[in-house]
């Protein structure tokens, strides 16, 4: 195995703003690992919309644990090159996929609990597939198991179904036997959602979402809305709910969800809940449980997503494509060694 260099290349931004704020710079490779951490030489990292939302924020959210410069990226895959002294489940040379932060680098240090070991003969295609699915898969499992436990025959409203999370959520929801009402901005994205099990398709550029939801559900509304879009759809999310329906907020692609008057919920005995991956996966046993489920849905249920891969040097082209809503599926960056 090659030695770990002192310096590496990373995509990062020093201040908020547009795409022009992203730089590709040399930074030190982390030297010190906490006892529970491992250092991973990345092969692929995933591009998320939240990377862009974070870059556009004048003020970082109080719960976000980093300061500038910020390295985007919330997942990756590669080879373990160093392990902390309390790590027993991983060793140097293991091929892995992981959910973490600041992954747009050649080397990322991460808590071993958030790492899933793959077989050591795993080919690059498998690493890419698991990288593309890990964030959307874990998020979708948390949403459908905990935030609102999705049941057979439930009507479920999903936005942004052409995206990395949206297509995975569509598959998990339809596999549970729910009636998936899929919303997207293009027929191409909706065709992908249909391929992965969506029953009803709404192109929000051409159709009134609420009117269609009412038609589809015979005016009863849906049992759950998993809302990743926020501001632009908040009224639609609430109005789409059936009596005793649940509105799950898990993202704000179009801007923060406006304040909600609790008395509004009285109208329908509605529930308003939120869900983040990192407030769900708070213990080693939670990670283990969800990685078991994740491996099961990938290997046994055939979870997949269309993947497009750019070399990390072309990060700007890749991220511009995502921000232009042009991506169907998941974008990855490939790291040259
Ligand atoms: N809570 C959690 O733990 C968690 C974890 C992962 C992701 N998320 C959230 O899940 C959502 C999806 O993430 P993703 O990485 O899968 O994103 P993605 O692949 O880029 O898909 C996001 C979709 O959001 C829609 N959208 C609406 N307004 C947009 C805007 N201003 N710019 C770009 N897209 C916009 C687009 O759908 P249309 O083109 O069809 O309108 C797009 O396909 C994000 O809100 C993200 O923050 C939450």
PDB file of N, CA, C and O in Angstrom, residues 40-114:
ATOM      1  N   UNK A  40      -9.755   7.366   5.369  1.00  0.00           N
ATOM      2  CA  UNK A  40     -10.139   6.662   4.142  1.00  0.00           C
ATOM      3  C   UNK A  40      -9.559   7.395   2.932  1.00  0.00           C
ATOM      4  O   UNK A  40      -9.693   8.619   2.821  1.00  0.00           O
ATOM      5  N   UNK A  41      -8.902   6.636   2.052  1.00  0.00           N
ATOM      6  CA  UNK A  41      -8.470   7.181   0.758  1.00  0.00           C
ATOM      7  C   UNK A  41      -9.663   7.053  -0.169  1.00  0.00           C
ATOM      8  O   UNK A  41     -10.080   5.948  -0.517  1.00  0.00           O
ATOM      9  N   UNK A  42     -10.244   8.195  -0.547  1.00  0.00           N
ATOM     10  CA  UNK A  42     -11.507   8.170  -1.292  1.00  0.00           C
ATOM     11  C   UNK A  42     -11.320   7.780  -2.758  1.00  0.00           C
ATOM     12  O   UNK A  42     -10.350   8.188  -3.401  1.00  0.00           O
ATOM     13  N   UNK A  43     -12.283   7.009  -3.244  1.00  0.00           N
ATOM     14  CA  UNK A  43     -12.349   6.702  -4.674  1.00  0.00           C
ATOM     15  C   UNK A  43     -13.496   7.499  -5.315  1.00  0.00           C
ATOM     16  O   UNK A  43     -13.338   8.082  -6.379  1.00  0.00           O
ATOM     17  N   UNK A  44     -14.662   7.470  -4.668  1.00  0.00           N
ATOM     18  CA  UNK A  44     -15.816   8.248  -5.148  1.00  0.00           C
ATOM     19  C   UNK A  44     -16.412   9.034  -3.989  1.00  0.00           C
ATOM     20  O   UNK A  44     -16.441   8.540  -2.851  1.00  0.00           O
ATOM     21  N   UNK A  45     -16.908  10.228  -4.281  1.00  0.00           N
ATOM     22  CA  UNK A  45     -17.702  10.966  -3.300  1.00  0.00           C
ATOM     23  C   UNK A  45     -18.985  11.433  -3.989  1.00  0.00           C
ATOM     24  O   UNK A  45     -19.008  11.617  -5.209  1.00  0.00           O
ATOM     25  N   UNK A  46     -20.061  11.584  -3.208  1.00  0.00           N
ATOM     26  CA  UNK A  46     -21.359  11.944  -3.781  1.00  0.00           C
ATOM     27  C   UNK A  46     -21.612  13.443  -3.690  1.00  0.00           C
ATOM     28  O   UNK A  46     -21.156  14.108  -2.758  1.00  0.00           O
ATOM     29  N   UNK A  47     -22.321  13.970  -4.684  1.00  0.00           N
ATOM     30  CA  UNK A  47     -22.685  15.398  -4.689  1.00  0.00           C
ATOM     31  C   UNK A  47     -24.132  15.523  -4.218  1.00  0.00           C
ATOM     32  O   UNK A  47     -25.014  14.822  -4.721  1.00  0.00           O
ATOM     33  N   UNK A  48     -24.345  16.389  -3.234  1.00  0.00           N
ATOM     34  CA  UNK A  48     -25.690  16.590  -2.667  1.00  0.00           C
ATOM     35  C   UNK A  48     -26.132  18.033  -2.852  1.00  0.00           C
ATOM     36  O   UNK A  48     -25.299  18.947  -2.840  1.00  0.00           O
ATOM     37  N   UNK A  49     -27.429  18.211  -2.932  1.00  0.00           N
ATOM     38  CA  UNK A  49     -27.954  19.573  -3.029  1.00  0.00           C
ATOM     39  C   UNK A  49     -27.592  20.379  -1.785  1.00  0.00           C
ATOM     40  O   UNK A  49     -27.370  21.587  -1.853  1.00  0.00           O
ATOM     41  N   UNK A  50     -27.516  19.712  -0.637  1.00  0.00           N
ATOM     42  CA  UNK A  50     -27.234  20.449   0.598  1.00  0.00           C
ATOM     43  C   UNK A  50     -25.851  21.122   0.560  1.00  0.00           C
ATOM     44  O   UNK A  50     -25.648  22.170   1.175  1.00  0.00           O
ATOM     45  N   UNK A  51     -24.898  20.525  -0.194  1.00  0.00           N
ATOM     46  CA  UNK A  51     -23.588  21.172  -0.358  1.00  0.00           C
ATOM     47  C   UNK A  51     -23.782  22.586  -0.901  1.00  0.00           C
ATOM     48  O   UNK A  51     -23.127  23.535  -0.477  1.00  0.00           O
ATOM     49  N   UNK A  52     -24.690  22.695  -1.882  1.00  0.00           N
ATOM     50  CA  UNK A  52     -24.930  23.987  -2.536  1.00  0.00           C
ATOM     51  C   UNK A  52     -25.713  24.922  -1.618  1.00  0.00           C
ATOM     52  O   UNK A  52     -25.440  26.126  -1.563  1.00  0.00           O
ATOM     53  N   UNK A  53     -26.693  24.362  -0.906  1.00  0.00           N
ATOM     54  CA  UNK A  53     -27.482  25.197   0.020  1.00  0.00           C
ATOM     55  C   UNK A  53     -26.558  25.797   1.083  1.00  0.00           C
ATOM     56  O   UNK A  53     -26.650  26.974   1.411  1.00  0.00           O
ATOM     57  N   UNK A  54     -25.644  24.973   1.577  1.00  0.00           N
ATOM     58  CA  UNK A  54     -24.703  25.423   2.608  1.00  0.00           C
ATOM     59  C   UNK A  54     -23.816  26.545   2.068  1.00  0.00           C
ATOM     60  O   UNK A  54     -23.566  27.549   2.748  1.00  0.00           O
ATOM     61  N   UNK A  55     -23.366  26.396   0.825  1.00  0.00           N
ATOM     62  CA  UNK A  55     -22.485  27.411   0.223  1.00  0.00           C
ATOM     63  C   UNK A  55     -23.212  28.742   0.035  1.00  0.00           C
ATOM     64  O   UNK A  55     -22.606  29.801   0.070  1.00  0.00           O
ATOM     65  N   UNK A  56     -24.534  28.653  -0.184  1.00  0.00           N
ATOM     66  CA  UNK A  56     -25.286  29.890  -0.464  1.00  0.00           C
ATOM     67  C   UNK A  56     -25.709  30.618   0.811  1.00  0.00           C
ATOM     68  O   UNK A  56     -26.209  31.735   0.757  1.00  0.00           O
ATOM     69  N   UNK A  57     -25.493  30.000   1.986  1.00  0.00           N
ATOM     70  CA  UNK A  57     -25.975  30.622   3.230  1.00  0.00           C
ATOM     71  C   UNK A  57     -25.011  31.696   3.724  1.00  0.00           C
ATOM     72  O   UNK A  57     -23.831  31.394   3.957  1.00  0.00           O
ATOM     73  N   UNK A  58     -25.516  32.916   3.899  1.00  0.00           N
ATOM     74  CA  UNK A  58     -24.695  34.008   4.444  1.00  0.00           C
ATOM     75  C   UNK A  58     -24.257  33.662   5.867  1.00  0.00           C
ATOM     76  O   UNK A  58     -23.182  33.994   6.306  1.00  0.00           O
ATOM     77  N   UNK A  59     -25.143  33.004   6.566  1.00  0.00           N
ATOM     78  CA  UNK A  59     -24.869  32.617   7.960  1.00  0.00           C
ATOM     79  C   UNK A  59     -24.986  31.095   8.054  1.00  0.00           C
ATOM     80  O   UNK A  59     -26.036  30.552   7.680  1.00  0.00           O
ATOM     81  N   UNK A  60     -23.967  30.441   8.570  1.00  0.00           N
ATOM     82  CA  UNK A  60     -24.056  28.981   8.701  1.00  0.00           C
ATOM     83  C   UNK A  60     -25.077  28.635   9.782  1.00  0.00           C
ATOM     84  O   UNK A  60     -25.176  29.342  10.790  1.00  0.00           O
ATOM     85  N   UNK A  61     -25.848  27.547   9.599  1.00  0.00           N
ATOM     86  CA  UNK A  61     -26.821  27.180  10.639  1.00  0.00           C
ATOM     87  C   UNK A  61     -26.123  26.871  11.962  1.00  0.00           C
ATOM     88  O   UNK A  61     -25.004  26.343  11.956  1.00  0.00           O
ATOM     89  N   UNK A  62     -26.783  27.197  13.067  1.00  0.00           N
ATOM     90  CA  UNK A  62     -26.144  27.046  14.380  1.00  0.00           C
ATOM     91  C   UNK A  62     -25.770  25.592  14.658  1.00  0.00           C
ATOM     92  O   UNK A  62     -24.822  25.301  15.378  1.00  0.00           O
ATOM     93  N   UNK A  63     -26.528  24.655  14.053  1.00  0.00           N
ATOM     94  CA  UNK A  63     -26.258  23.243  14.316  1.00  0.00           C
ATOM     95  C   UNK A  63     -25.147  22.685  13.428  1.00  0.00           C
ATOM     96  O   UNK A  63     -24.719  21.550  13.603  1.00  0.00           O
ATOM     97  N   UNK A  64     -24.642  23.499  12.456  1.00  0.00           N
ATOM     98  CA  UNK A  64     -23.611  22.961  11.563  1.00  0.00           C
ATOM     99  C   UNK A  64     -22.250  23.083  12.241  1.00  0.00           C
ATOM    100  O   UNK A  64     -21.827  24.176  12.626  1.00  0.00           O
ATOM    101  N   UNK A  65     -21.538  21.951  12.407  1.00  0.00           N
ATOM    102  CA  UNK A  65     -20.391  21.951  13.307  1.00  0.00           C
ATOM    103  C   UNK A  65     -19.080  22.498  12.741  1.00  0.00           C
ATOM    104  O   UNK A  65     -18.061  22.406  13.396  1.00  0.00           O
ATOM    105  N   UNK A  66     -19.062  23.074  11.521  1.00  0.00           N
ATOM    106  CA  UNK A  66     -17.786  23.483  10.934  1.00  0.00           C
ATOM    107  C   UNK A  66     -17.703  24.988  10.756  1.00  0.00           C
ATOM    108  O   UNK A  66     -18.698  25.699  10.833  1.00  0.00           O
ATOM    109  N   UNK A  67     -16.489  25.474  10.523  1.00  0.00           N
ATOM    110  CA  UNK A  67     -16.278  26.889  10.187  1.00  0.00           C
ATOM    111  C   UNK A  67     -15.564  26.931   8.832  1.00  0.00           C
ATOM    112  O   UNK A  67     -15.060  25.919   8.358  1.00  0.00           O
ATOM    113  N   UNK A  68     -15.503  28.133   8.235  1.00  0.00           N
ATOM    114  CA  UNK A  68     -14.815  28.267   6.940  1.00  0.00           C
ATOM    115  C   UNK A  68     -13.319  28.016   7.090  1.00  0.00           C
ATOM    116  O   UNK A  68     -12.773  28.364   8.133  1.00  0.00           O
ATOM    117  N   UNK A  69     -12.625  27.478   6.116  1.00  0.00           N
ATOM    118  CA  UNK A  69     -13.166  27.001   4.845  1.00  0.00           C
ATOM    119  C   UNK A  69     -13.955  25.715   5.025  1.00  0.00           C
ATOM    120  O   UNK A  69     -13.621  24.895   5.883  1.00  0.00           O
ATOM    121  N   UNK A  70     -14.986  25.571   4.201  1.00  0.00           N
ATOM    122  CA  UNK A  70     -15.825  24.382   4.292  1.00  0.00           C
ATOM    123  C   UNK A  70     -15.557  23.481   3.097  1.00  0.00           C
ATOM    124  O   UNK A  70     -15.530  23.936   1.951  1.00  0.00           O
ATOM    125  N   UNK A  71     -15.330  22.225   3.394  1.00  0.00           N
ATOM    126  CA  UNK A  71     -15.173  21.209   2.342  1.00  0.00           C
ATOM    127  C   UNK A  71     -16.530  20.530   2.197  1.00  0.00           C
ATOM    128  O   UNK A  71     -17.038  19.953   3.161  1.00  0.00           O
ATOM    129  N   UNK A  72     -17.175  20.610   1.023  1.00  0.00           N
ATOM    130  CA  UNK A  72     -18.483  19.959   0.870  1.00  0.00           C
ATOM    131  C   UNK A  72     -18.343  18.429   0.864  1.00  0.00           C
ATOM    132  O   UNK A  72     -17.240  17.890   0.894  1.00  0.00           O
ATOM    133  N   UNK A  73     -19.509  17.778   0.763  1.00  0.00           N
ATOM    134  CA  UNK A  73     -19.517  16.319   0.624  1.00  0.00           C
ATOM    135  C   UNK A  73     -19.969  15.612   1.882  1.00  0.00           C
ATOM    136  O   UNK A  73     -19.496  15.928   2.979  1.00  0.00           O
ATOM    137  N   UNK A  74     -20.927  14.702   1.719  1.00  0.00           N
ATOM    138  CA  UNK A  74     -21.498  13.999   2.877  1.00  0.00           C
ATOM    139  C   UNK A  74     -21.404  12.478   2.773  1.00  0.00           C
ATOM    140  O   UNK A  74     -21.961  11.779   3.608  1.00  0.00           O
ATOM    141  N   UNK A  75     -20.736  11.979   1.741  1.00  0.00           N
ATOM    142  CA  UNK A  75     -20.547  10.533   1.657  1.00  0.00           C
ATOM    143  C   UNK A  75     -19.389  10.211   0.734  1.00  0.00           C
ATOM    144  O   UNK A  75     -18.952  11.070  -0.052  1.00  0.00           O
ATOM    145  N   UNK A  76     -18.894   8.989   0.849  1.00  0.00           N
ATOM    146  CA  UNK A  76     -17.798   8.577  -0.017  1.00  0.00           C
ATOM    147  C   UNK A  76     -17.558   7.083   0.092  1.00  0.00           C
ATOM    148  O   UNK A  76     -18.224   6.377   0.856  1.00  0.00           O
ATOM    149  N   UNK A  77     -16.602   6.628  -0.719  1.00  0.00           N
ATOM    150  CA  UNK A  77     -16.184   5.221  -0.635  1.00  0.00           C
ATOM    151  C   UNK A  77     -14.712   5.169  -0.984  1.00  0.00           C
ATOM    152  O   UNK A  77     -14.187   6.085  -1.627  1.00  0.00           O
ATOM    153  N   UNK A  78     -14.063   4.104  -0.562  1.00  0.00           N
ATOM    154  CA  UNK A  78     -12.638   3.983  -0.855  1.00  0.00           C
ATOM    155  C   UNK A  78     -12.001   2.899  -0.012  1.00  0.00           C
ATOM    156  O   UNK A  78     -12.661   1.899   0.312  1.00  0.00           O
ATOM    157  N   UNK A  79     -10.744   3.147   0.373  1.00  0.00           N
ATOM    158  CA  UNK A  79      -9.966   2.132   1.101  1.00  0.00           C
ATOM    159  C   UNK A  79      -9.477   2.719   2.424  1.00  0.00           C
ATOM    160  O   UNK A  79      -8.976   3.851   2.461  1.00  0.00           O
ATOM    161  N   UNK A  80      -9.612   1.933   3.477  1.00  0.00           N
ATOM    162  CA  UNK A  80      -9.115   2.357   4.793  1.00  0.00           C
ATOM    163  C   UNK A  80      -7.581   2.344   4.761  1.00  0.00           C
ATOM    164  O   UNK A  80      -6.969   1.356   4.356  1.00  0.00           O
ATOM    165  N   UNK A  81      -6.975   3.479   5.169  1.00  0.00           N
ATOM    166  CA  UNK A  81      -5.509   3.534   5.162  1.00  0.00           C
ATOM    167  C   UNK A  81      -4.918   3.727   6.562  1.00  0.00           C
ATOM    168  O   UNK A  81      -3.703   3.647   6.745  1.00  0.00           O
ATOM    169  N   UNK A  82      -5.767   4.020   7.550  1.00  0.00           N
ATOM    170  CA  UNK A  82      -5.259   4.192   8.920  1.00  0.00           C
ATOM    171  C   UNK A  82      -6.423   3.992   9.874  1.00  0.00           C
ATOM    172  O   UNK A  82      -7.548   4.429   9.557  1.00  0.00           O
ATOM    173  N   UNK A  83      -6.187   3.354  11.016  1.00  0.00           N
ATOM    174  CA  UNK A  83      -7.288   3.145  11.969  1.00  0.00           C
ATOM    175  C   UNK A  83      -6.908   3.656  13.353  1.00  0.00           C
ATOM    176  O   UNK A  83      -5.749   3.546  13.777  1.00  0.00           O
ATOM    177  N   UNK A  84      -7.879   4.238  14.071  1.00  0.00           N
ATOM    178  CA  UNK A  84      -7.679   4.666  15.458  1.00  0.00           C
ATOM    179  C   UNK A  84      -7.523   3.450  16.364  1.00  0.00           C
ATOM    180  O   UNK A  84      -7.922   2.332  16.003  1.00  0.00           O
ATOM    181  N   UNK A  85      -6.988   3.689  17.562  1.00  0.00           N
ATOM    182  CA  UNK A  85      -6.581   2.528  18.368  1.00  0.00           C
ATOM    183  C   UNK A  85      -7.748   1.714  18.932  1.00  0.00           C
ATOM    184  O   UNK A  85      -7.561   0.564  19.297  1.00  0.00           O
ATOM    185  N   UNK A  86      -8.954   2.290  18.982  1.00  0.00           N
ATOM    186  CA  UNK A  86     -10.088   1.490  19.475  1.00  0.00           C
ATOM    187  C   UNK A  86     -10.918   0.840  18.361  1.00  0.00           C
ATOM    188  O   UNK A  86     -11.958   0.245  18.633  1.00  0.00           O
ATOM    189  N   UNK A  87     -10.470   0.993  17.131  1.00  0.00           N
ATOM    190  CA  UNK A  87     -11.269   0.459  16.011  1.00  0.00           C
ATOM    191  C   UNK A  87     -10.916  -1.010  15.804  1.00  0.00           C
ATOM    192  O   UNK A  87      -9.757  -1.355  15.550  1.00  0.00           O
ATOM    193  N   UNK A  88     -11.935  -1.859  15.949  1.00  0.00           N
ATOM    194  CA  UNK A  88     -11.674  -3.299  15.788  1.00  0.00           C
ATOM    195  C   UNK A  88     -12.348  -3.867  14.538  1.00  0.00           C
ATOM    196  O   UNK A  88     -11.939  -4.899  14.029  1.00  0.00           O
ATOM    197  N   UNK A  89     -13.390  -3.183  14.055  1.00  0.00           N
ATOM    198  CA  UNK A  89     -14.158  -3.797  12.962  1.00  0.00           C
ATOM    199  C   UNK A  89     -13.578  -3.489  11.576  1.00  0.00           C
ATOM    200  O   UNK A  89     -14.038  -4.036  10.579  1.00  0.00           O
ATOM    201  N   UNK A  90     -12.582  -2.612  11.507  1.00  0.00           N
ATOM    202  CA  UNK A  90     -11.987  -2.258  10.212  1.00  0.00           C
ATOM    203  C   UNK A  90     -10.468  -2.323  10.312  1.00  0.00           C
ATOM    204  O   UNK A  90      -9.898  -2.095  11.377  1.00  0.00           O
ATOM    205  N   UNK A  91      -9.841  -2.604   9.147  1.00  0.00           N
ATOM    206  CA  UNK A  91      -8.374  -2.607   9.133  1.00  0.00           C
ATOM    207  C   UNK A  91      -7.886  -1.991   7.821  1.00  0.00           C
ATOM    208  O   UNK A  91      -8.677  -1.841   6.865  1.00  0.00           O
ATOM    209  N   UNK A  92      -6.612  -1.674   7.801  1.00  0.00           N
ATOM    210  CA  UNK A  92      -6.046  -1.095   6.576  1.00  0.00           C
ATOM    211  C   UNK A  92      -6.305  -2.010   5.389  1.00  0.00           C
ATOM    212  O   UNK A  92      -6.177  -3.235   5.498  1.00  0.00           O
ATOM    213  N   UNK A  93      -6.676  -1.413   4.275  1.00  0.00           N
ATOM    214  CA  UNK A  93      -6.910  -2.191   3.055  1.00  0.00           C
ATOM    215  C   UNK A  93      -8.373  -2.545   2.842  1.00  0.00           C
ATOM    216  O   UNK A  93      -8.761  -2.963   1.747  1.00  0.00           O
ATOM    217  N   UNK A  94      -9.206  -2.379   3.874  1.00  0.00           N
ATOM    218  CA  UNK A  94     -10.638  -2.687   3.703  1.00  0.00           C
ATOM    219  C   UNK A  94     -11.294  -1.704   2.725  1.00  0.00           C
ATOM    220  O   UNK A  94     -11.029  -0.497   2.779  1.00  0.00           O
ATOM    221  N   UNK A  95     -12.148  -2.257   1.870  1.00  0.00           N
ATOM    222  CA  UNK A  95     -12.944  -1.390   0.989  1.00  0.00           C
ATOM    223  C   UNK A  95     -14.237  -1.027   1.711  1.00  0.00           C
ATOM    224  O   UNK A  95     -14.892  -1.908   2.288  1.00  0.00           O
ATOM    225  N   UNK A  96     -14.583   0.240   1.664  1.00  0.00           N
ATOM    226  CA  UNK A  96     -15.702   0.716   2.486  1.00  0.00           C
ATOM    227  C   UNK A  96     -16.513   1.787   1.768  1.00  0.00           C
ATOM    228  O   UNK A  96     -16.038   2.422   0.815  1.00  0.00           O
ATOM    229  N   UNK A  97     -17.738   1.985   2.265  1.00  0.00           N
ATOM    230  CA  UNK A  97     -18.553   3.149   1.907  1.00  0.00           C
ATOM    231  C   UNK A  97     -18.926   3.803   3.233  1.00  0.00           C
ATOM    232  O   UNK A  97     -18.971   3.121   4.269  1.00  0.00           O
ATOM    233  N   UNK A  98     -19.173   5.116   3.217  1.00  0.00           N
ATOM    234  CA  UNK A  98     -19.464   5.782   4.491  1.00  0.00           C
ATOM    235  C   UNK A  98     -20.290   7.038   4.276  1.00  0.00           C
ATOM    236  O   UNK A  98     -20.323   7.620   3.199  1.00  0.00           O
ATOM    237  N   UNK A  99     -20.971   7.426   5.359  1.00  0.00           N
ATOM    238  CA  UNK A  99     -21.644   8.722   5.414  1.00  0.00           C
ATOM    239  C   UNK A  99     -20.841   9.565   6.398  1.00  0.00           C
ATOM    240  O   UNK A  99     -20.485   9.082   7.475  1.00  0.00           O
ATOM    241  N   UNK A 100     -20.527  10.780   6.004  1.00  0.00           N
ATOM    242  CA  UNK A 100     -19.706  11.625   6.878  1.00  0.00           C
ATOM    243  C   UNK A 100     -19.844  13.060   6.469  1.00  0.00           C
ATOM    244  O   UNK A 100     -20.908  13.491   6.029  1.00  0.00           O
ATOM    245  N   UNK A 101     -18.767  13.833   6.604  1.00  0.00           N
ATOM    246  CA  UNK A 101     -18.820  15.214   6.109  1.00  0.00           C
ATOM    247  C   UNK A 101     -17.444  15.580   5.581  1.00  0.00           C
ATOM    248  O   UNK A 101     -16.452  14.889   5.858  1.00  0.00           O
ATOM    249  N   UNK A 102     -17.399  16.656   4.795  1.00  0.00           N
ATOM    250  CA  UNK A 102     -16.144  17.150   4.212  1.00  0.00           C
ATOM    251  C   UNK A 102     -15.434  16.059   3.406  1.00  0.00           C
ATOM    252  O   UNK A 102     -14.258  15.774   3.613  1.00  0.00           O
ATOM    253  N   UNK A 103     -16.166  15.485   2.474  1.00  0.00           N
ATOM    254  CA  UNK A 103     -15.622  14.313   1.758  1.00  0.00           C
ATOM    255  C   UNK A 103     -14.988  14.660   0.404  1.00  0.00           C
ATOM    256  O   UNK A 103     -14.436  13.776  -0.234  1.00  0.00           O
ATOM    257  N   UNK A 104     -15.077  15.931  -0.044  1.00  0.00           N
ATOM    258  CA  UNK A 104     -14.523  16.248  -1.380  1.00  0.00           C
ATOM    259  C   UNK A 104     -13.003  16.404  -1.303  1.00  0.00           C
ATOM    260  O   UNK A 104     -12.431  17.439  -1.634  1.00  0.00           O
ATOM    261  N   UNK A 105     -12.366  15.349  -0.842  1.00  0.00           N
ATOM    262  CA  UNK A 105     -10.920  15.334  -0.610  1.00  0.00           C
ATOM    263  C   UNK A 105     -10.369  13.976  -1.025  1.00  0.00           C
ATOM    264  O   UNK A 105     -11.137  13.039  -1.261  1.00  0.00           O
ATOM    265  N   UNK A 106      -9.046  13.880  -1.062  1.00  0.00           N
ATOM    266  CA  UNK A 106      -8.458  12.559  -1.334  1.00  0.00           C
ATOM    267  C   UNK A 106      -8.534  11.665  -0.096  1.00  0.00           C
ATOM    268  O   UNK A 106      -8.678  10.461  -0.222  1.00  0.00           O
ATOM    269  N   UNK A 107      -8.422  12.282   1.083  1.00  0.00           N
ATOM    270  CA  UNK A 107      -8.446  11.512   2.342  1.00  0.00           C
ATOM    271  C   UNK A 107      -9.452  12.149   3.301  1.00  0.00           C
ATOM    272  O   UNK A 107      -9.420  13.359   3.508  1.00  0.00           O
ATOM    273  N   UNK A 108     -10.315  11.323   3.877  1.00  0.00           N
ATOM    274  CA  UNK A 108     -11.295  11.831   4.849  1.00  0.00           C
ATOM    275  C   UNK A 108     -11.189  11.003   6.123  1.00  0.00           C
ATOM    276  O   UNK A 108     -11.118   9.774   6.055  1.00  0.00           O
ATOM    277  N   UNK A 109     -11.198  11.704   7.281  1.00  0.00           N
ATOM    278  CA  UNK A 109     -11.277  10.923   8.528  1.00  0.00           C
ATOM    279  C   UNK A 109     -12.717  10.926   9.000  1.00  0.00           C
ATOM    280  O   UNK A 109     -13.437  11.929   8.875  1.00  0.00           O
ATOM    281  N   UNK A 110     -13.129   9.779   9.521  1.00  0.00           N
ATOM    282  CA  UNK A 110     -14.538   9.598   9.844  1.00  0.00           C
ATOM    283  C   UNK A 110     -14.657   8.590  10.990  1.00  0.00           C
ATOM    284  O   UNK A 110     -13.788   7.722  11.150  1.00  0.00           O
ATOM    285  N   UNK A 111     -15.713   8.728  11.791  1.00  0.00           N
ATOM    286  CA  UNK A 111     -15.946   7.770  12.865  1.00  0.00           C
ATOM    287  C   UNK A 111     -16.239   6.386  12.265  1.00  0.00           C
ATOM    288  O   UNK A 111     -17.027   6.274  11.321  1.00  0.00           O
ATOM    289  N   UNK A 112     -15.619   5.367  12.820  1.00  0.00           N
ATOM    290  CA  UNK A 112     -15.759   4.009  12.248  1.00  0.00           C
ATOM    291  C   UNK A 112     -17.205   3.515  12.269  1.00  0.00           C
ATOM    292  O   UNK A 112     -17.588   2.670  11.451  1.00  0.00           O
ATOM    293  N   UNK A 113     -18.017   4.046  13.185  1.00  0.00           N
ATOM    294  CA  UNK A 113     -19.427   3.604  13.230  1.00  0.00           C
ATOM    295  C   UNK A 113     -20.173   3.949  11.956  1.00  0.00           C
ATOM    296  O   UNK A 113     -21.134   3.276  11.595  1.00  0.00           O
ATOM    297  N   UNK A 114     -19.765   5.032  11.301  1.00  0.00           N
ATOM    298  CA  UNK A 114     -20.509   5.480  10.124  1.00  0.00           C
ATOM    299  C   UNK A 114     -19.958   4.886   8.831  1.00  0.00           C
ATOM    300  O   UNK A 114     -20.250   5.370   7.746  1.00  0.00           O
TER     301      UNK A 114
END
